[in-house]
Amino acid sequence: MDGTTRSPRATGGTKQIALALQGGGAHGAFAWGVIDRLLEDGRLAIEGVSATSAGAMNAAVLASGLQGGGPDGARAALHAFWQDIAHAAQYASPFRKLPWEALLQNGQTNGQTNGHTLDYSPMYVMTDLMLRMWSPYQFNPMNFNPLRDVLERHVDFDALRAGCPIHLHLCATNVETGKVRVFDGHEVSADAVLASACLPFLFQAVEIDGEHYWDGGYMGNPAIFPLIYHCGTRDVVIVHINPIVRRGVPRTASEIMNRINEVSFNSSLMRELRAISFVTSLIQQGRIDRPDMKEMLIHSIRSDEAMAALGVSSKLNADWSFLCFLRDEGRARAEAWLHDNFDAIGERSSIDLRAEFL
């Protein structure tokens, strides 16, 4: 037994899905909004979650909330968690308070707006220069991480390890081997979540059982294979944080670094989706006839336009108004996805994998 309490089989008009949650710092509030709307809708049962970085935090809080109070408890837990994140960061943010929603509605992209830039607050520039000159082993020798206290206030990790209500899989990157490490339900701890979210320029590598880990986004953002192996449902809903498509060639140093970040943190997911597409084609052509192989049905909730309007530096912005903007964007995208694709769940993929990822 892995310590996981299997979720009840969907009944009536309820359909089972698995969630794949990308990481992306404060942009993880977009996934919070998506989850909030899916739970509010009530027609979907979440059987499992595979998640990375900020997605791992959302996943742990989701599982803890479900365990303590069902869907309503999970919604309340996520709201309280992100509110606490904003409270913890309000005196330390390197960003000016900017009218995020108005800027995006005006069509400003990559941080450019009326003579101001979202990427170039003086404090952010100083922070960026410091991170290029000193490592977290130098500027944070005591290895202080405020996220630990926030996580432990909102997640009962002992209870999750004893009987997680969903299949929970959190991805991290082994520093020495470069391999992806997936922490399953009976292994989930504050350290596992922090390992999944350990950006090496900000935090010291997280040590677990003698191994050291960095952010899971380098090798699985998120990994899909745990959901294939451990969930009964064939439907995987990917909640994207990092935009896949960004039109135009980046020319400034900031734009280039921003796009490199997006491509890097999408690469492992895109490779895995290409493999899923390949296997799906073999199954559909009748070239694979094995009972242990199943055709996965892939769905996608994303907002490339909104996310592409935000520079990579805004992933460090935990201002409450910004988090709420991202939450509301996630809710709106989830609402549109439910309207357009609910009938596809259990029947077919709602995205064309070959067109999107091959």
Short mmCIF file of C-alpha atoms in Angstrom, two decimals:
data_model
loop_
_atom_site.label_atom_id
_atom_site.label_comp_id
_atom_site.label_asym_id
_atom_site.label_seq_id
_atom_site.Cartn_x
_atom_site.Cartn_y
_atom_site.Cartn_z
CA MET A 1 0.00 0.00 0.00
CA ASP A 2 1.27 3.52 -0.76
CA GLY A 3 -0.76 5.33 1.89
CA THR A 4 -3.19 6.63 -0.69
CA THR A 5 -6.92 6.34 -0.14
CA ARG A 6 -8.39 5.92 -3.61
CA SER A 7 -10.98 8.48 -4.56
CA PRO A 8 -14.54 7.21 -4.94
CA ARG A 9 -15.53 6.15 -8.42
CA ALA A 10 -17.46 8.84 -10.27
CA THR A 11 -21.22 8.37 -10.25
CA GLY A 12 -24.18 9.83 -12.08
CA GLY A 13 -23.18 12.82 -14.18
CA THR A 14 -19.79 13.12 -12.46
CA LYS A 15 -16.69 12.32 -14.49
CA GLN A 16 -13.24 11.47 -13.22
CA ILE A 17 -10.15 13.39 -14.33
CA ALA A 18 -6.51 13.70 -13.36
CA LEU A 19 -4.84 17.10 -13.16
CA ALA A 20 -1.33 17.98 -14.34
CA LEU A 21 -0.25 21.27 -12.77
CA GLN A 22 2.70 23.25 -14.10
CA GLY A 23 4.93 25.37 -11.91
CA GLY A 24 5.56 29.08 -12.33
CA GLY A 25 5.95 30.91 -9.03
CA ALA A 26 3.23 33.44 -8.33
CA HIS A 27 1.69 32.57 -11.71
CA GLY A 28 0.51 29.40 -9.95
CA ALA A 29 -2.43 31.53 -8.81
CA PHE A 30 -3.81 30.99 -12.33
CA ALA A 31 -3.99 27.24 -11.56
CA TRP A 32 -5.64 28.08 -8.23
CA GLY A 33 -8.41 29.79 -10.20
CA VAL A 34 -8.76 26.83 -12.56
CA ILE A 35 -9.02 24.35 -9.68
CA ASP A 36 -11.45 26.60 -7.84
CA ARG A 37 -13.82 26.71 -10.82
CA LEU A 38 -13.59 22.96 -11.48
CA LEU A 39 -14.41 22.21 -7.85
CA GLU A 40 -17.25 24.72 -7.84
CA ASP A 41 -18.76 23.16 -10.96
CA GLY A 42 -19.18 19.84 -9.19
CA ARG A 43 -19.35 17.62 -12.27
CA LEU A 44 -15.73 16.44 -12.07
CA ALA A 45 -14.05 14.17 -9.54
CA ILE A 46 -10.29 14.60 -9.25
CA GLU A 47 -8.70 11.15 -9.03
CA GLY A 48 -5.06 12.21 -9.10
CA VAL A 49 -2.69 15.13 -9.49
CA SER A 50 0.85 15.32 -10.84
CA ALA A 51 2.42 18.68 -10.09
CA THR A 52 5.61 20.69 -9.99
CA SER A 53 6.82 23.74 -8.06
CA ALA A 54 3.90 26.15 -7.45
CA GLY A 55 1.73 23.37 -8.88
CA ALA A 56 3.01 21.08 -6.11
CA MET A 57 1.93 23.64 -3.53
CA ASN A 58 -1.52 23.87 -5.10
CA ALA A 59 -1.71 20.07 -5.20
CA ALA A 60 -0.72 19.59 -1.55
CA VAL A 61 -3.18 22.23 -0.35
CA LEU A 62 -5.90 20.78 -2.61
CA ALA A 63 -5.38 17.28 -1.23
CA SER A 64 -5.33 18.50 2.37
CA GLY A 65 -8.49 20.55 1.82
CA LEU A 66 -10.29 17.63 0.19
CA GLN A 67 -9.31 15.42 3.09
CA GLY A 68 -10.62 17.86 5.66
CA GLY A 69 -13.76 19.16 3.97
CA GLY A 70 -14.36 17.85 0.46
CA PRO A 71 -14.53 20.24 -2.53
CA ASP A 72 -15.74 23.19 -0.46
CA GLY A 73 -12.96 22.58 2.05
CA ALA A 74 -10.40 22.45 -0.76
CA ARG A 75 -11.62 25.75 -2.22
CA ALA A 76 -11.40 27.42 1.17
CA ALA A 77 -7.96 25.94 1.82
CA LEU A 78 -6.56 27.22 -1.48
CA HIS A 79 -7.95 30.70 -0.89
CA ALA A 80 -6.44 30.83 2.61
CA PHE A 81 -3.09 29.52 1.36
CA TRP A 82 -2.67 32.11 -1.39
CA GLN A 83 -3.86 34.86 0.93
CA ASP A 84 -1.17 33.81 3.39
CA ILE A 85 1.43 33.81 0.59
CA ALA A 86 0.50 37.42 -0.20
CA HIS A 87 0.62 38.39 3.47
CA ALA A 88 4.05 36.81 3.95
CA ALA A 89 5.44 38.59 0.88
CA GLN A 90 3.83 42.01 1.20
CA TYR A 91 6.85 43.63 2.84
CA ALA A 92 9.44 41.89 0.68
CA SER A 93 8.14 42.20 -2.88
CA PRO A 94 10.67 43.72 -5.35
CA PHE A 95 7.79 45.10 -7.45
CA ARG A 96 5.95 48.35 -7.60
CA LYS A 97 2.20 48.06 -7.22
CA LEU A 98 0.91 48.24 -10.75
CA PRO A 99 -2.62 48.05 -12.22
CA TRP A 100 -2.13 44.54 -13.65
CA GLU A 101 -5.62 43.96 -15.02
CA ALA A 102 -5.77 47.34 -16.74
CA LEU A 103 -2.33 46.87 -18.25
CA LEU A 104 -3.22 43.50 -19.73
CA GLN A 105 -6.60 44.67 -21.01
CA ASN A 106 -4.78 47.48 -22.81
CA GLY A 107 -2.84 44.85 -24.74
CA GLN A 108 0.59 45.65 -23.29
CA THR A 109 2.97 42.72 -23.66
CA ASN A 110 6.21 41.56 -22.07
CA GLY A 111 6.02 44.15 -19.36
CA GLN A 112 5.94 47.27 -21.53
CA THR A 113 3.40 49.88 -20.50
CA ASN A 114 3.28 53.65 -20.90
CA GLY A 115 6.92 54.24 -20.16
CA HIS A 116 7.03 51.78 -17.24
CA THR A 117 8.22 48.18 -17.33
CA LEU A 118 6.97 45.33 -15.22
CA ASP A 119 10.44 43.73 -15.41
CA TYR A 120 12.51 46.71 -14.38
CA SER A 121 11.61 48.00 -10.92
CA PRO A 122 14.82 49.24 -9.23
CA MET A 123 14.54 46.64 -6.49
CA TYR A 124 14.07 43.85 -9.05
CA VAL A 125 17.18 44.97 -10.97
CA MET A 126 19.23 44.99 -7.76
CA THR A 127 17.87 41.58 -6.78
CA ASP A 128 18.63 40.17 -10.23
CA LEU A 129 22.22 41.47 -10.09
CA MET A 130 22.69 40.03 -6.61
CA LEU A 131 21.49 36.60 -7.72
CA ARG A 132 24.01 36.65 -10.56
CA MET A 133 26.88 37.45 -8.19
CA TRP A 134 26.05 35.37 -5.11
CA SER A 135 24.47 31.98 -4.58
CA PRO A 136 21.87 31.21 -1.89
CA TYR A 137 24.66 29.47 0.03
CA GLN A 138 26.28 32.91 0.35
CA PHE A 139 23.40 35.36 0.75
CA ASN A 140 21.19 32.94 2.75
CA PRO A 141 23.62 30.75 4.74
CA MET A 142 20.94 29.87 7.32
CA ASN A 143 18.76 28.55 4.47
CA PHE A 144 15.67 30.49 5.56
CA ASN A 145 12.62 29.72 3.41
CA PRO A 146 9.38 31.52 4.34
CA LEU A 147 7.36 29.10 2.23
CA ARG A 148 7.96 26.31 4.75
CA ASP A 149 6.01 28.04 7.50
CA VAL A 150 3.16 28.87 5.11
CA LEU A 151 2.93 25.28 3.88
CA GLU A 152 2.97 23.80 7.37
CA ARG A 153 0.20 26.14 8.46
CA HIS A 154 -2.09 25.00 5.64
CA VAL A 155 -1.25 21.33 5.00
CA ASP A 156 -1.49 18.43 7.44
CA PHE A 157 1.32 16.36 5.97
CA ASP A 158 1.03 13.58 8.57
CA ALA A 159 -2.62 13.09 7.61
CA LEU A 160 -1.80 13.09 3.90
CA ARG A 161 0.87 10.44 4.30
CA ALA A 162 -1.55 8.31 6.32
CA GLY A 163 -4.31 8.40 3.71
CA CYS A 164 -4.24 10.92 0.87
CA PRO A 165 -7.71 11.31 -0.73
CA ILE A 166 -6.22 11.47 -4.24
CA HIS A 167 -3.24 10.01 -6.07
CA LEU A 168 -0.65 12.71 -5.41
CA HIS A 169 2.64 12.95 -7.32
CA LEU A 170 5.10 15.81 -6.83
CA CYS A 171 8.06 16.22 -9.20
CA ALA A 172 11.59 17.34 -8.31
CA THR A 173 14.97 17.20 -10.08
CA ASN A 174 17.85 15.24 -8.57
CA VAL A 175 20.79 17.67 -8.61
CA GLU A 176 23.49 15.03 -9.03
CA THR A 177 21.84 12.57 -11.44
CA GLY A 178 19.63 14.98 -13.37
CA LYS A 179 16.76 12.50 -13.10
CA VAL A 180 13.19 13.34 -12.22
CA ARG A 181 12.11 12.22 -8.75
CA VAL A 182 8.41 11.76 -8.13
CA PHE A 183 7.28 11.91 -4.51
CA ASP A 184 4.07 9.91 -4.13
CA GLY A 185 1.35 10.21 -1.49
CA HIS A 186 3.11 8.31 1.31
CA GLU A 187 6.28 10.38 0.72
CA VAL A 188 4.69 13.83 0.62
CA SER A 189 6.14 16.25 3.14
CA ALA A 190 6.97 19.93 3.40
CA ASP A 191 10.48 19.04 2.23
CA ALA A 192 9.10 17.26 -0.85
CA VAL A 193 7.01 20.30 -1.81
CA LEU A 194 9.93 22.66 -1.23
CA ALA A 195 12.20 20.38 -3.27
CA SER A 196 9.72 20.55 -6.14
CA ALA A 197 9.79 24.36 -5.89
CA CYS A 198 13.51 24.86 -5.24
CA LEU A 199 14.79 27.44 -7.72
CA PRO A 200 18.59 27.04 -7.39
CA PHE A 201 19.31 30.78 -7.68
CA LEU A 202 17.00 31.52 -4.74
CA PHE A 203 17.21 28.53 -2.40
CA GLN A 204 19.74 25.94 -1.35
CA ALA A 205 19.09 22.45 -2.70
CA VAL A 206 16.65 20.50 -0.54
CA GLU A 207 18.10 17.34 1.00
CA ILE A 208 15.82 14.32 1.41
CA ASP A 209 17.22 10.93 2.45
CA GLY A 210 20.74 11.96 1.49
CA GLU A 211 19.79 13.17 -2.02
CA HIS A 212 19.60 16.81 -3.10
CA TYR A 213 16.85 18.31 -5.24
CA TRP A 214 16.08 21.38 -7.30
CA ASP A 215 12.88 22.57 -8.96
CA GLY A 216 11.01 19.79 -10.74
CA GLY A 217 10.35 22.04 -13.74
CA TYR A 218 13.73 21.18 -15.22
CA MET A 219 12.79 17.52 -15.77
CA GLY A 220 9.00 17.27 -15.43
CA ASN A 221 6.75 20.30 -15.58
CA PRO A 222 4.76 18.32 -14.70
CA ALA A 223 5.37 14.63 -15.38
CA ILE A 224 2.38 12.89 -16.98
CA PHE A 225 3.57 9.29 -16.59
CA PRO A 226 2.58 8.93 -12.88
CA LEU A 227 -1.02 9.64 -13.85
CA ILE A 228 -0.87 7.03 -16.63
CA TYR A 229 0.51 4.39 -14.27
CA HIS A 230 -1.51 5.09 -11.13
CA CYS A 231 -4.89 6.53 -12.16
CA GLY A 232 -7.82 4.65 -13.61
CA THR A 233 -9.09 7.62 -15.58
CA ARG A 234 -7.73 8.20 -19.06
CA ASP A 235 -8.50 11.94 -18.95
CA VAL A 236 -5.61 14.23 -18.03
CA VAL A 237 -6.30 17.97 -17.80
CA ILE A 238 -3.08 19.97 -18.10
CA VAL A 239 -3.14 23.40 -16.48
CA HIS A 240 -0.47 25.41 -18.27
CA ILE A 241 1.33 28.28 -16.57
CA ASN A 242 4.16 28.95 -19.01
CA PRO A 243 2.93 30.16 -22.43
CA ILE A 244 3.76 27.76 -25.22
CA VAL A 245 3.33 30.27 -28.03
CA ARG A 246 4.83 33.76 -27.93
CA ARG A 247 4.67 35.63 -31.23
CA GLY A 248 7.62 37.66 -32.41
CA VAL A 249 11.37 37.26 -31.99
CA PRO A 250 12.72 38.51 -28.63
CA ARG A 251 15.41 41.16 -29.06
CA THR A 252 16.18 42.73 -25.69
CA ALA A 253 18.15 40.85 -23.02
CA SER A 254 15.04 40.72 -20.82
CA GLU A 255 12.86 39.38 -23.64
CA ILE A 256 15.44 36.74 -24.56
CA MET A 257 15.82 35.51 -20.98
CA ASN A 258 12.05 35.47 -20.59
CA ARG A 259 11.58 33.28 -23.66
CA ILE A 260 14.43 30.96 -22.68
CA ASN A 261 12.71 30.46 -19.34
CA GLU A 262 9.40 29.61 -21.02
CA VAL A 263 10.94 27.18 -23.53
CA SER A 264 13.04 25.47 -20.84
CA PHE A 265 10.13 24.94 -18.48
CA ASN A 266 7.86 23.64 -21.25
CA SER A 267 10.38 21.29 -22.86
CA SER A 268 9.91 18.19 -20.69
CA LEU A 269 6.12 18.38 -20.93
CA MET A 270 6.23 18.78 -24.70
CA ARG A 271 8.52 15.76 -25.08
CA GLU A 272 6.19 13.64 -22.98
CA LEU A 273 3.14 14.77 -24.96
CA ARG A 274 4.91 13.86 -28.19
CA ALA A 275 5.46 10.36 -26.83
CA ILE A 276 1.80 10.12 -25.79
CA SER A 277 0.77 11.23 -29.28
CA PHE A 278 3.00 8.56 -30.82
CA VAL A 279 1.56 5.77 -28.67
CA THR A 280 -1.97 7.04 -29.28
CA SER A 281 -1.41 6.81 -33.04
CA LEU A 282 -0.16 3.23 -32.72
CA ILE A 283 -3.21 2.26 -30.65
CA GLN A 284 -5.63 3.93 -33.06
CA GLN A 285 -3.95 2.20 -36.03
CA GLY A 286 -4.26 -1.18 -34.33
CA ARG A 287 -0.48 -1.62 -34.22
CA ILE A 288 -0.56 -2.11 -30.44
CA ASP A 289 -2.90 -4.68 -28.95
CA ARG A 290 -1.95 -5.03 -25.30
CA PRO A 291 -4.35 -4.84 -22.38
CA ASP A 292 -1.85 -2.84 -20.29
CA MET A 293 -1.73 -0.01 -22.86
CA LYS A 294 -4.43 2.63 -22.78
CA GLU A 295 -5.17 5.56 -25.02
CA MET A 296 -4.83 8.72 -22.95
CA LEU A 297 -7.27 11.57 -23.47
CA ILE A 298 -5.50 14.92 -23.10
CA HIS A 299 -7.11 18.24 -22.31
CA SER A 300 -5.57 21.66 -21.85
CA ILE A 301 -6.50 24.79 -19.92
CA ARG A 302 -4.22 27.71 -20.64
CA SER A 303 -4.10 31.42 -21.29
CA ASP A 304 -1.10 32.09 -23.52
CA GLU A 305 -2.21 35.62 -24.30
CA ALA A 306 -2.50 36.68 -20.65
CA MET A 307 0.63 34.86 -19.52
CA ALA A 308 2.69 36.12 -22.44
CA ALA A 309 1.83 39.65 -21.34
CA LEU A 310 3.74 39.01 -18.11
CA GLY A 311 7.51 38.94 -17.86
CA VAL A 312 9.32 36.16 -16.03
CA SER A 313 10.08 38.52 -13.15
CA SER A 314 6.38 38.77 -12.27
CA LYS A 315 6.57 35.14 -11.12
CA LEU A 316 8.07 36.64 -7.96
CA ASN A 317 5.23 39.10 -7.46
CA ALA A 318 2.93 37.91 -4.67
CA ASP A 319 0.89 41.10 -4.37
CA TRP A 320 -2.69 40.08 -3.46
CA SER A 321 -4.30 42.09 -6.26
CA PHE A 322 -2.02 40.41 -8.80
CA LEU A 323 -2.75 36.95 -7.41
CA CYS A 324 -6.48 37.67 -7.55
CA PHE A 325 -6.18 38.83 -11.15
CA LEU A 326 -4.48 35.52 -12.06
CA ARG A 327 -7.07 33.54 -10.07
CA ASP A 328 -9.92 35.25 -11.92
CA GLU A 329 -8.19 34.62 -15.26
CA GLY A 330 -7.87 30.94 -14.34
CA ARG A 331 -11.53 30.74 -13.35
CA ALA A 332 -12.59 32.34 -16.63
CA ARG A 333 -10.48 29.95 -18.69
CA ALA A 334 -11.79 26.96 -16.76
CA GLU A 335 -15.36 28.16 -17.27
CA ALA A 336 -14.79 28.42 -21.03
CA TRP A 337 -13.14 24.99 -21.10
CA LEU A 338 -16.02 23.37 -19.22
CA HIS A 339 -18.54 24.95 -21.61
CA ASP A 340 -16.68 23.81 -24.72
CA ASN A 341 -15.20 20.46 -23.67
CA PHE A 342 -17.10 18.81 -20.82
CA ASP A 343 -18.75 16.38 -23.24
CA ALA A 344 -15.31 15.32 -24.53
CA ILE A 345 -14.22 13.98 -21.15
CA GLY A 346 -14.20 10.20 -21.28
CA GLU A 347 -14.70 10.23 -25.06
CA ARG A 348 -11.81 11.98 -26.79
CA SER A 349 -8.94 14.40 -26.36
CA SER A 350 -10.03 18.02 -26.62
CA ILE A 351 -6.71 19.17 -28.11
CA ASP A 352 -4.93 17.99 -31.24
CA LEU A 353 -1.63 16.64 -29.87
CA ARG A 354 -0.01 16.38 -33.30
CA ALA A 355 -0.87 19.94 -34.23
CA GLU A 356 0.16 21.34 -30.85
CA PHE A 357 3.30 19.39 -30.03
CA LEU A 358 4.71 17.64 -33.13
#
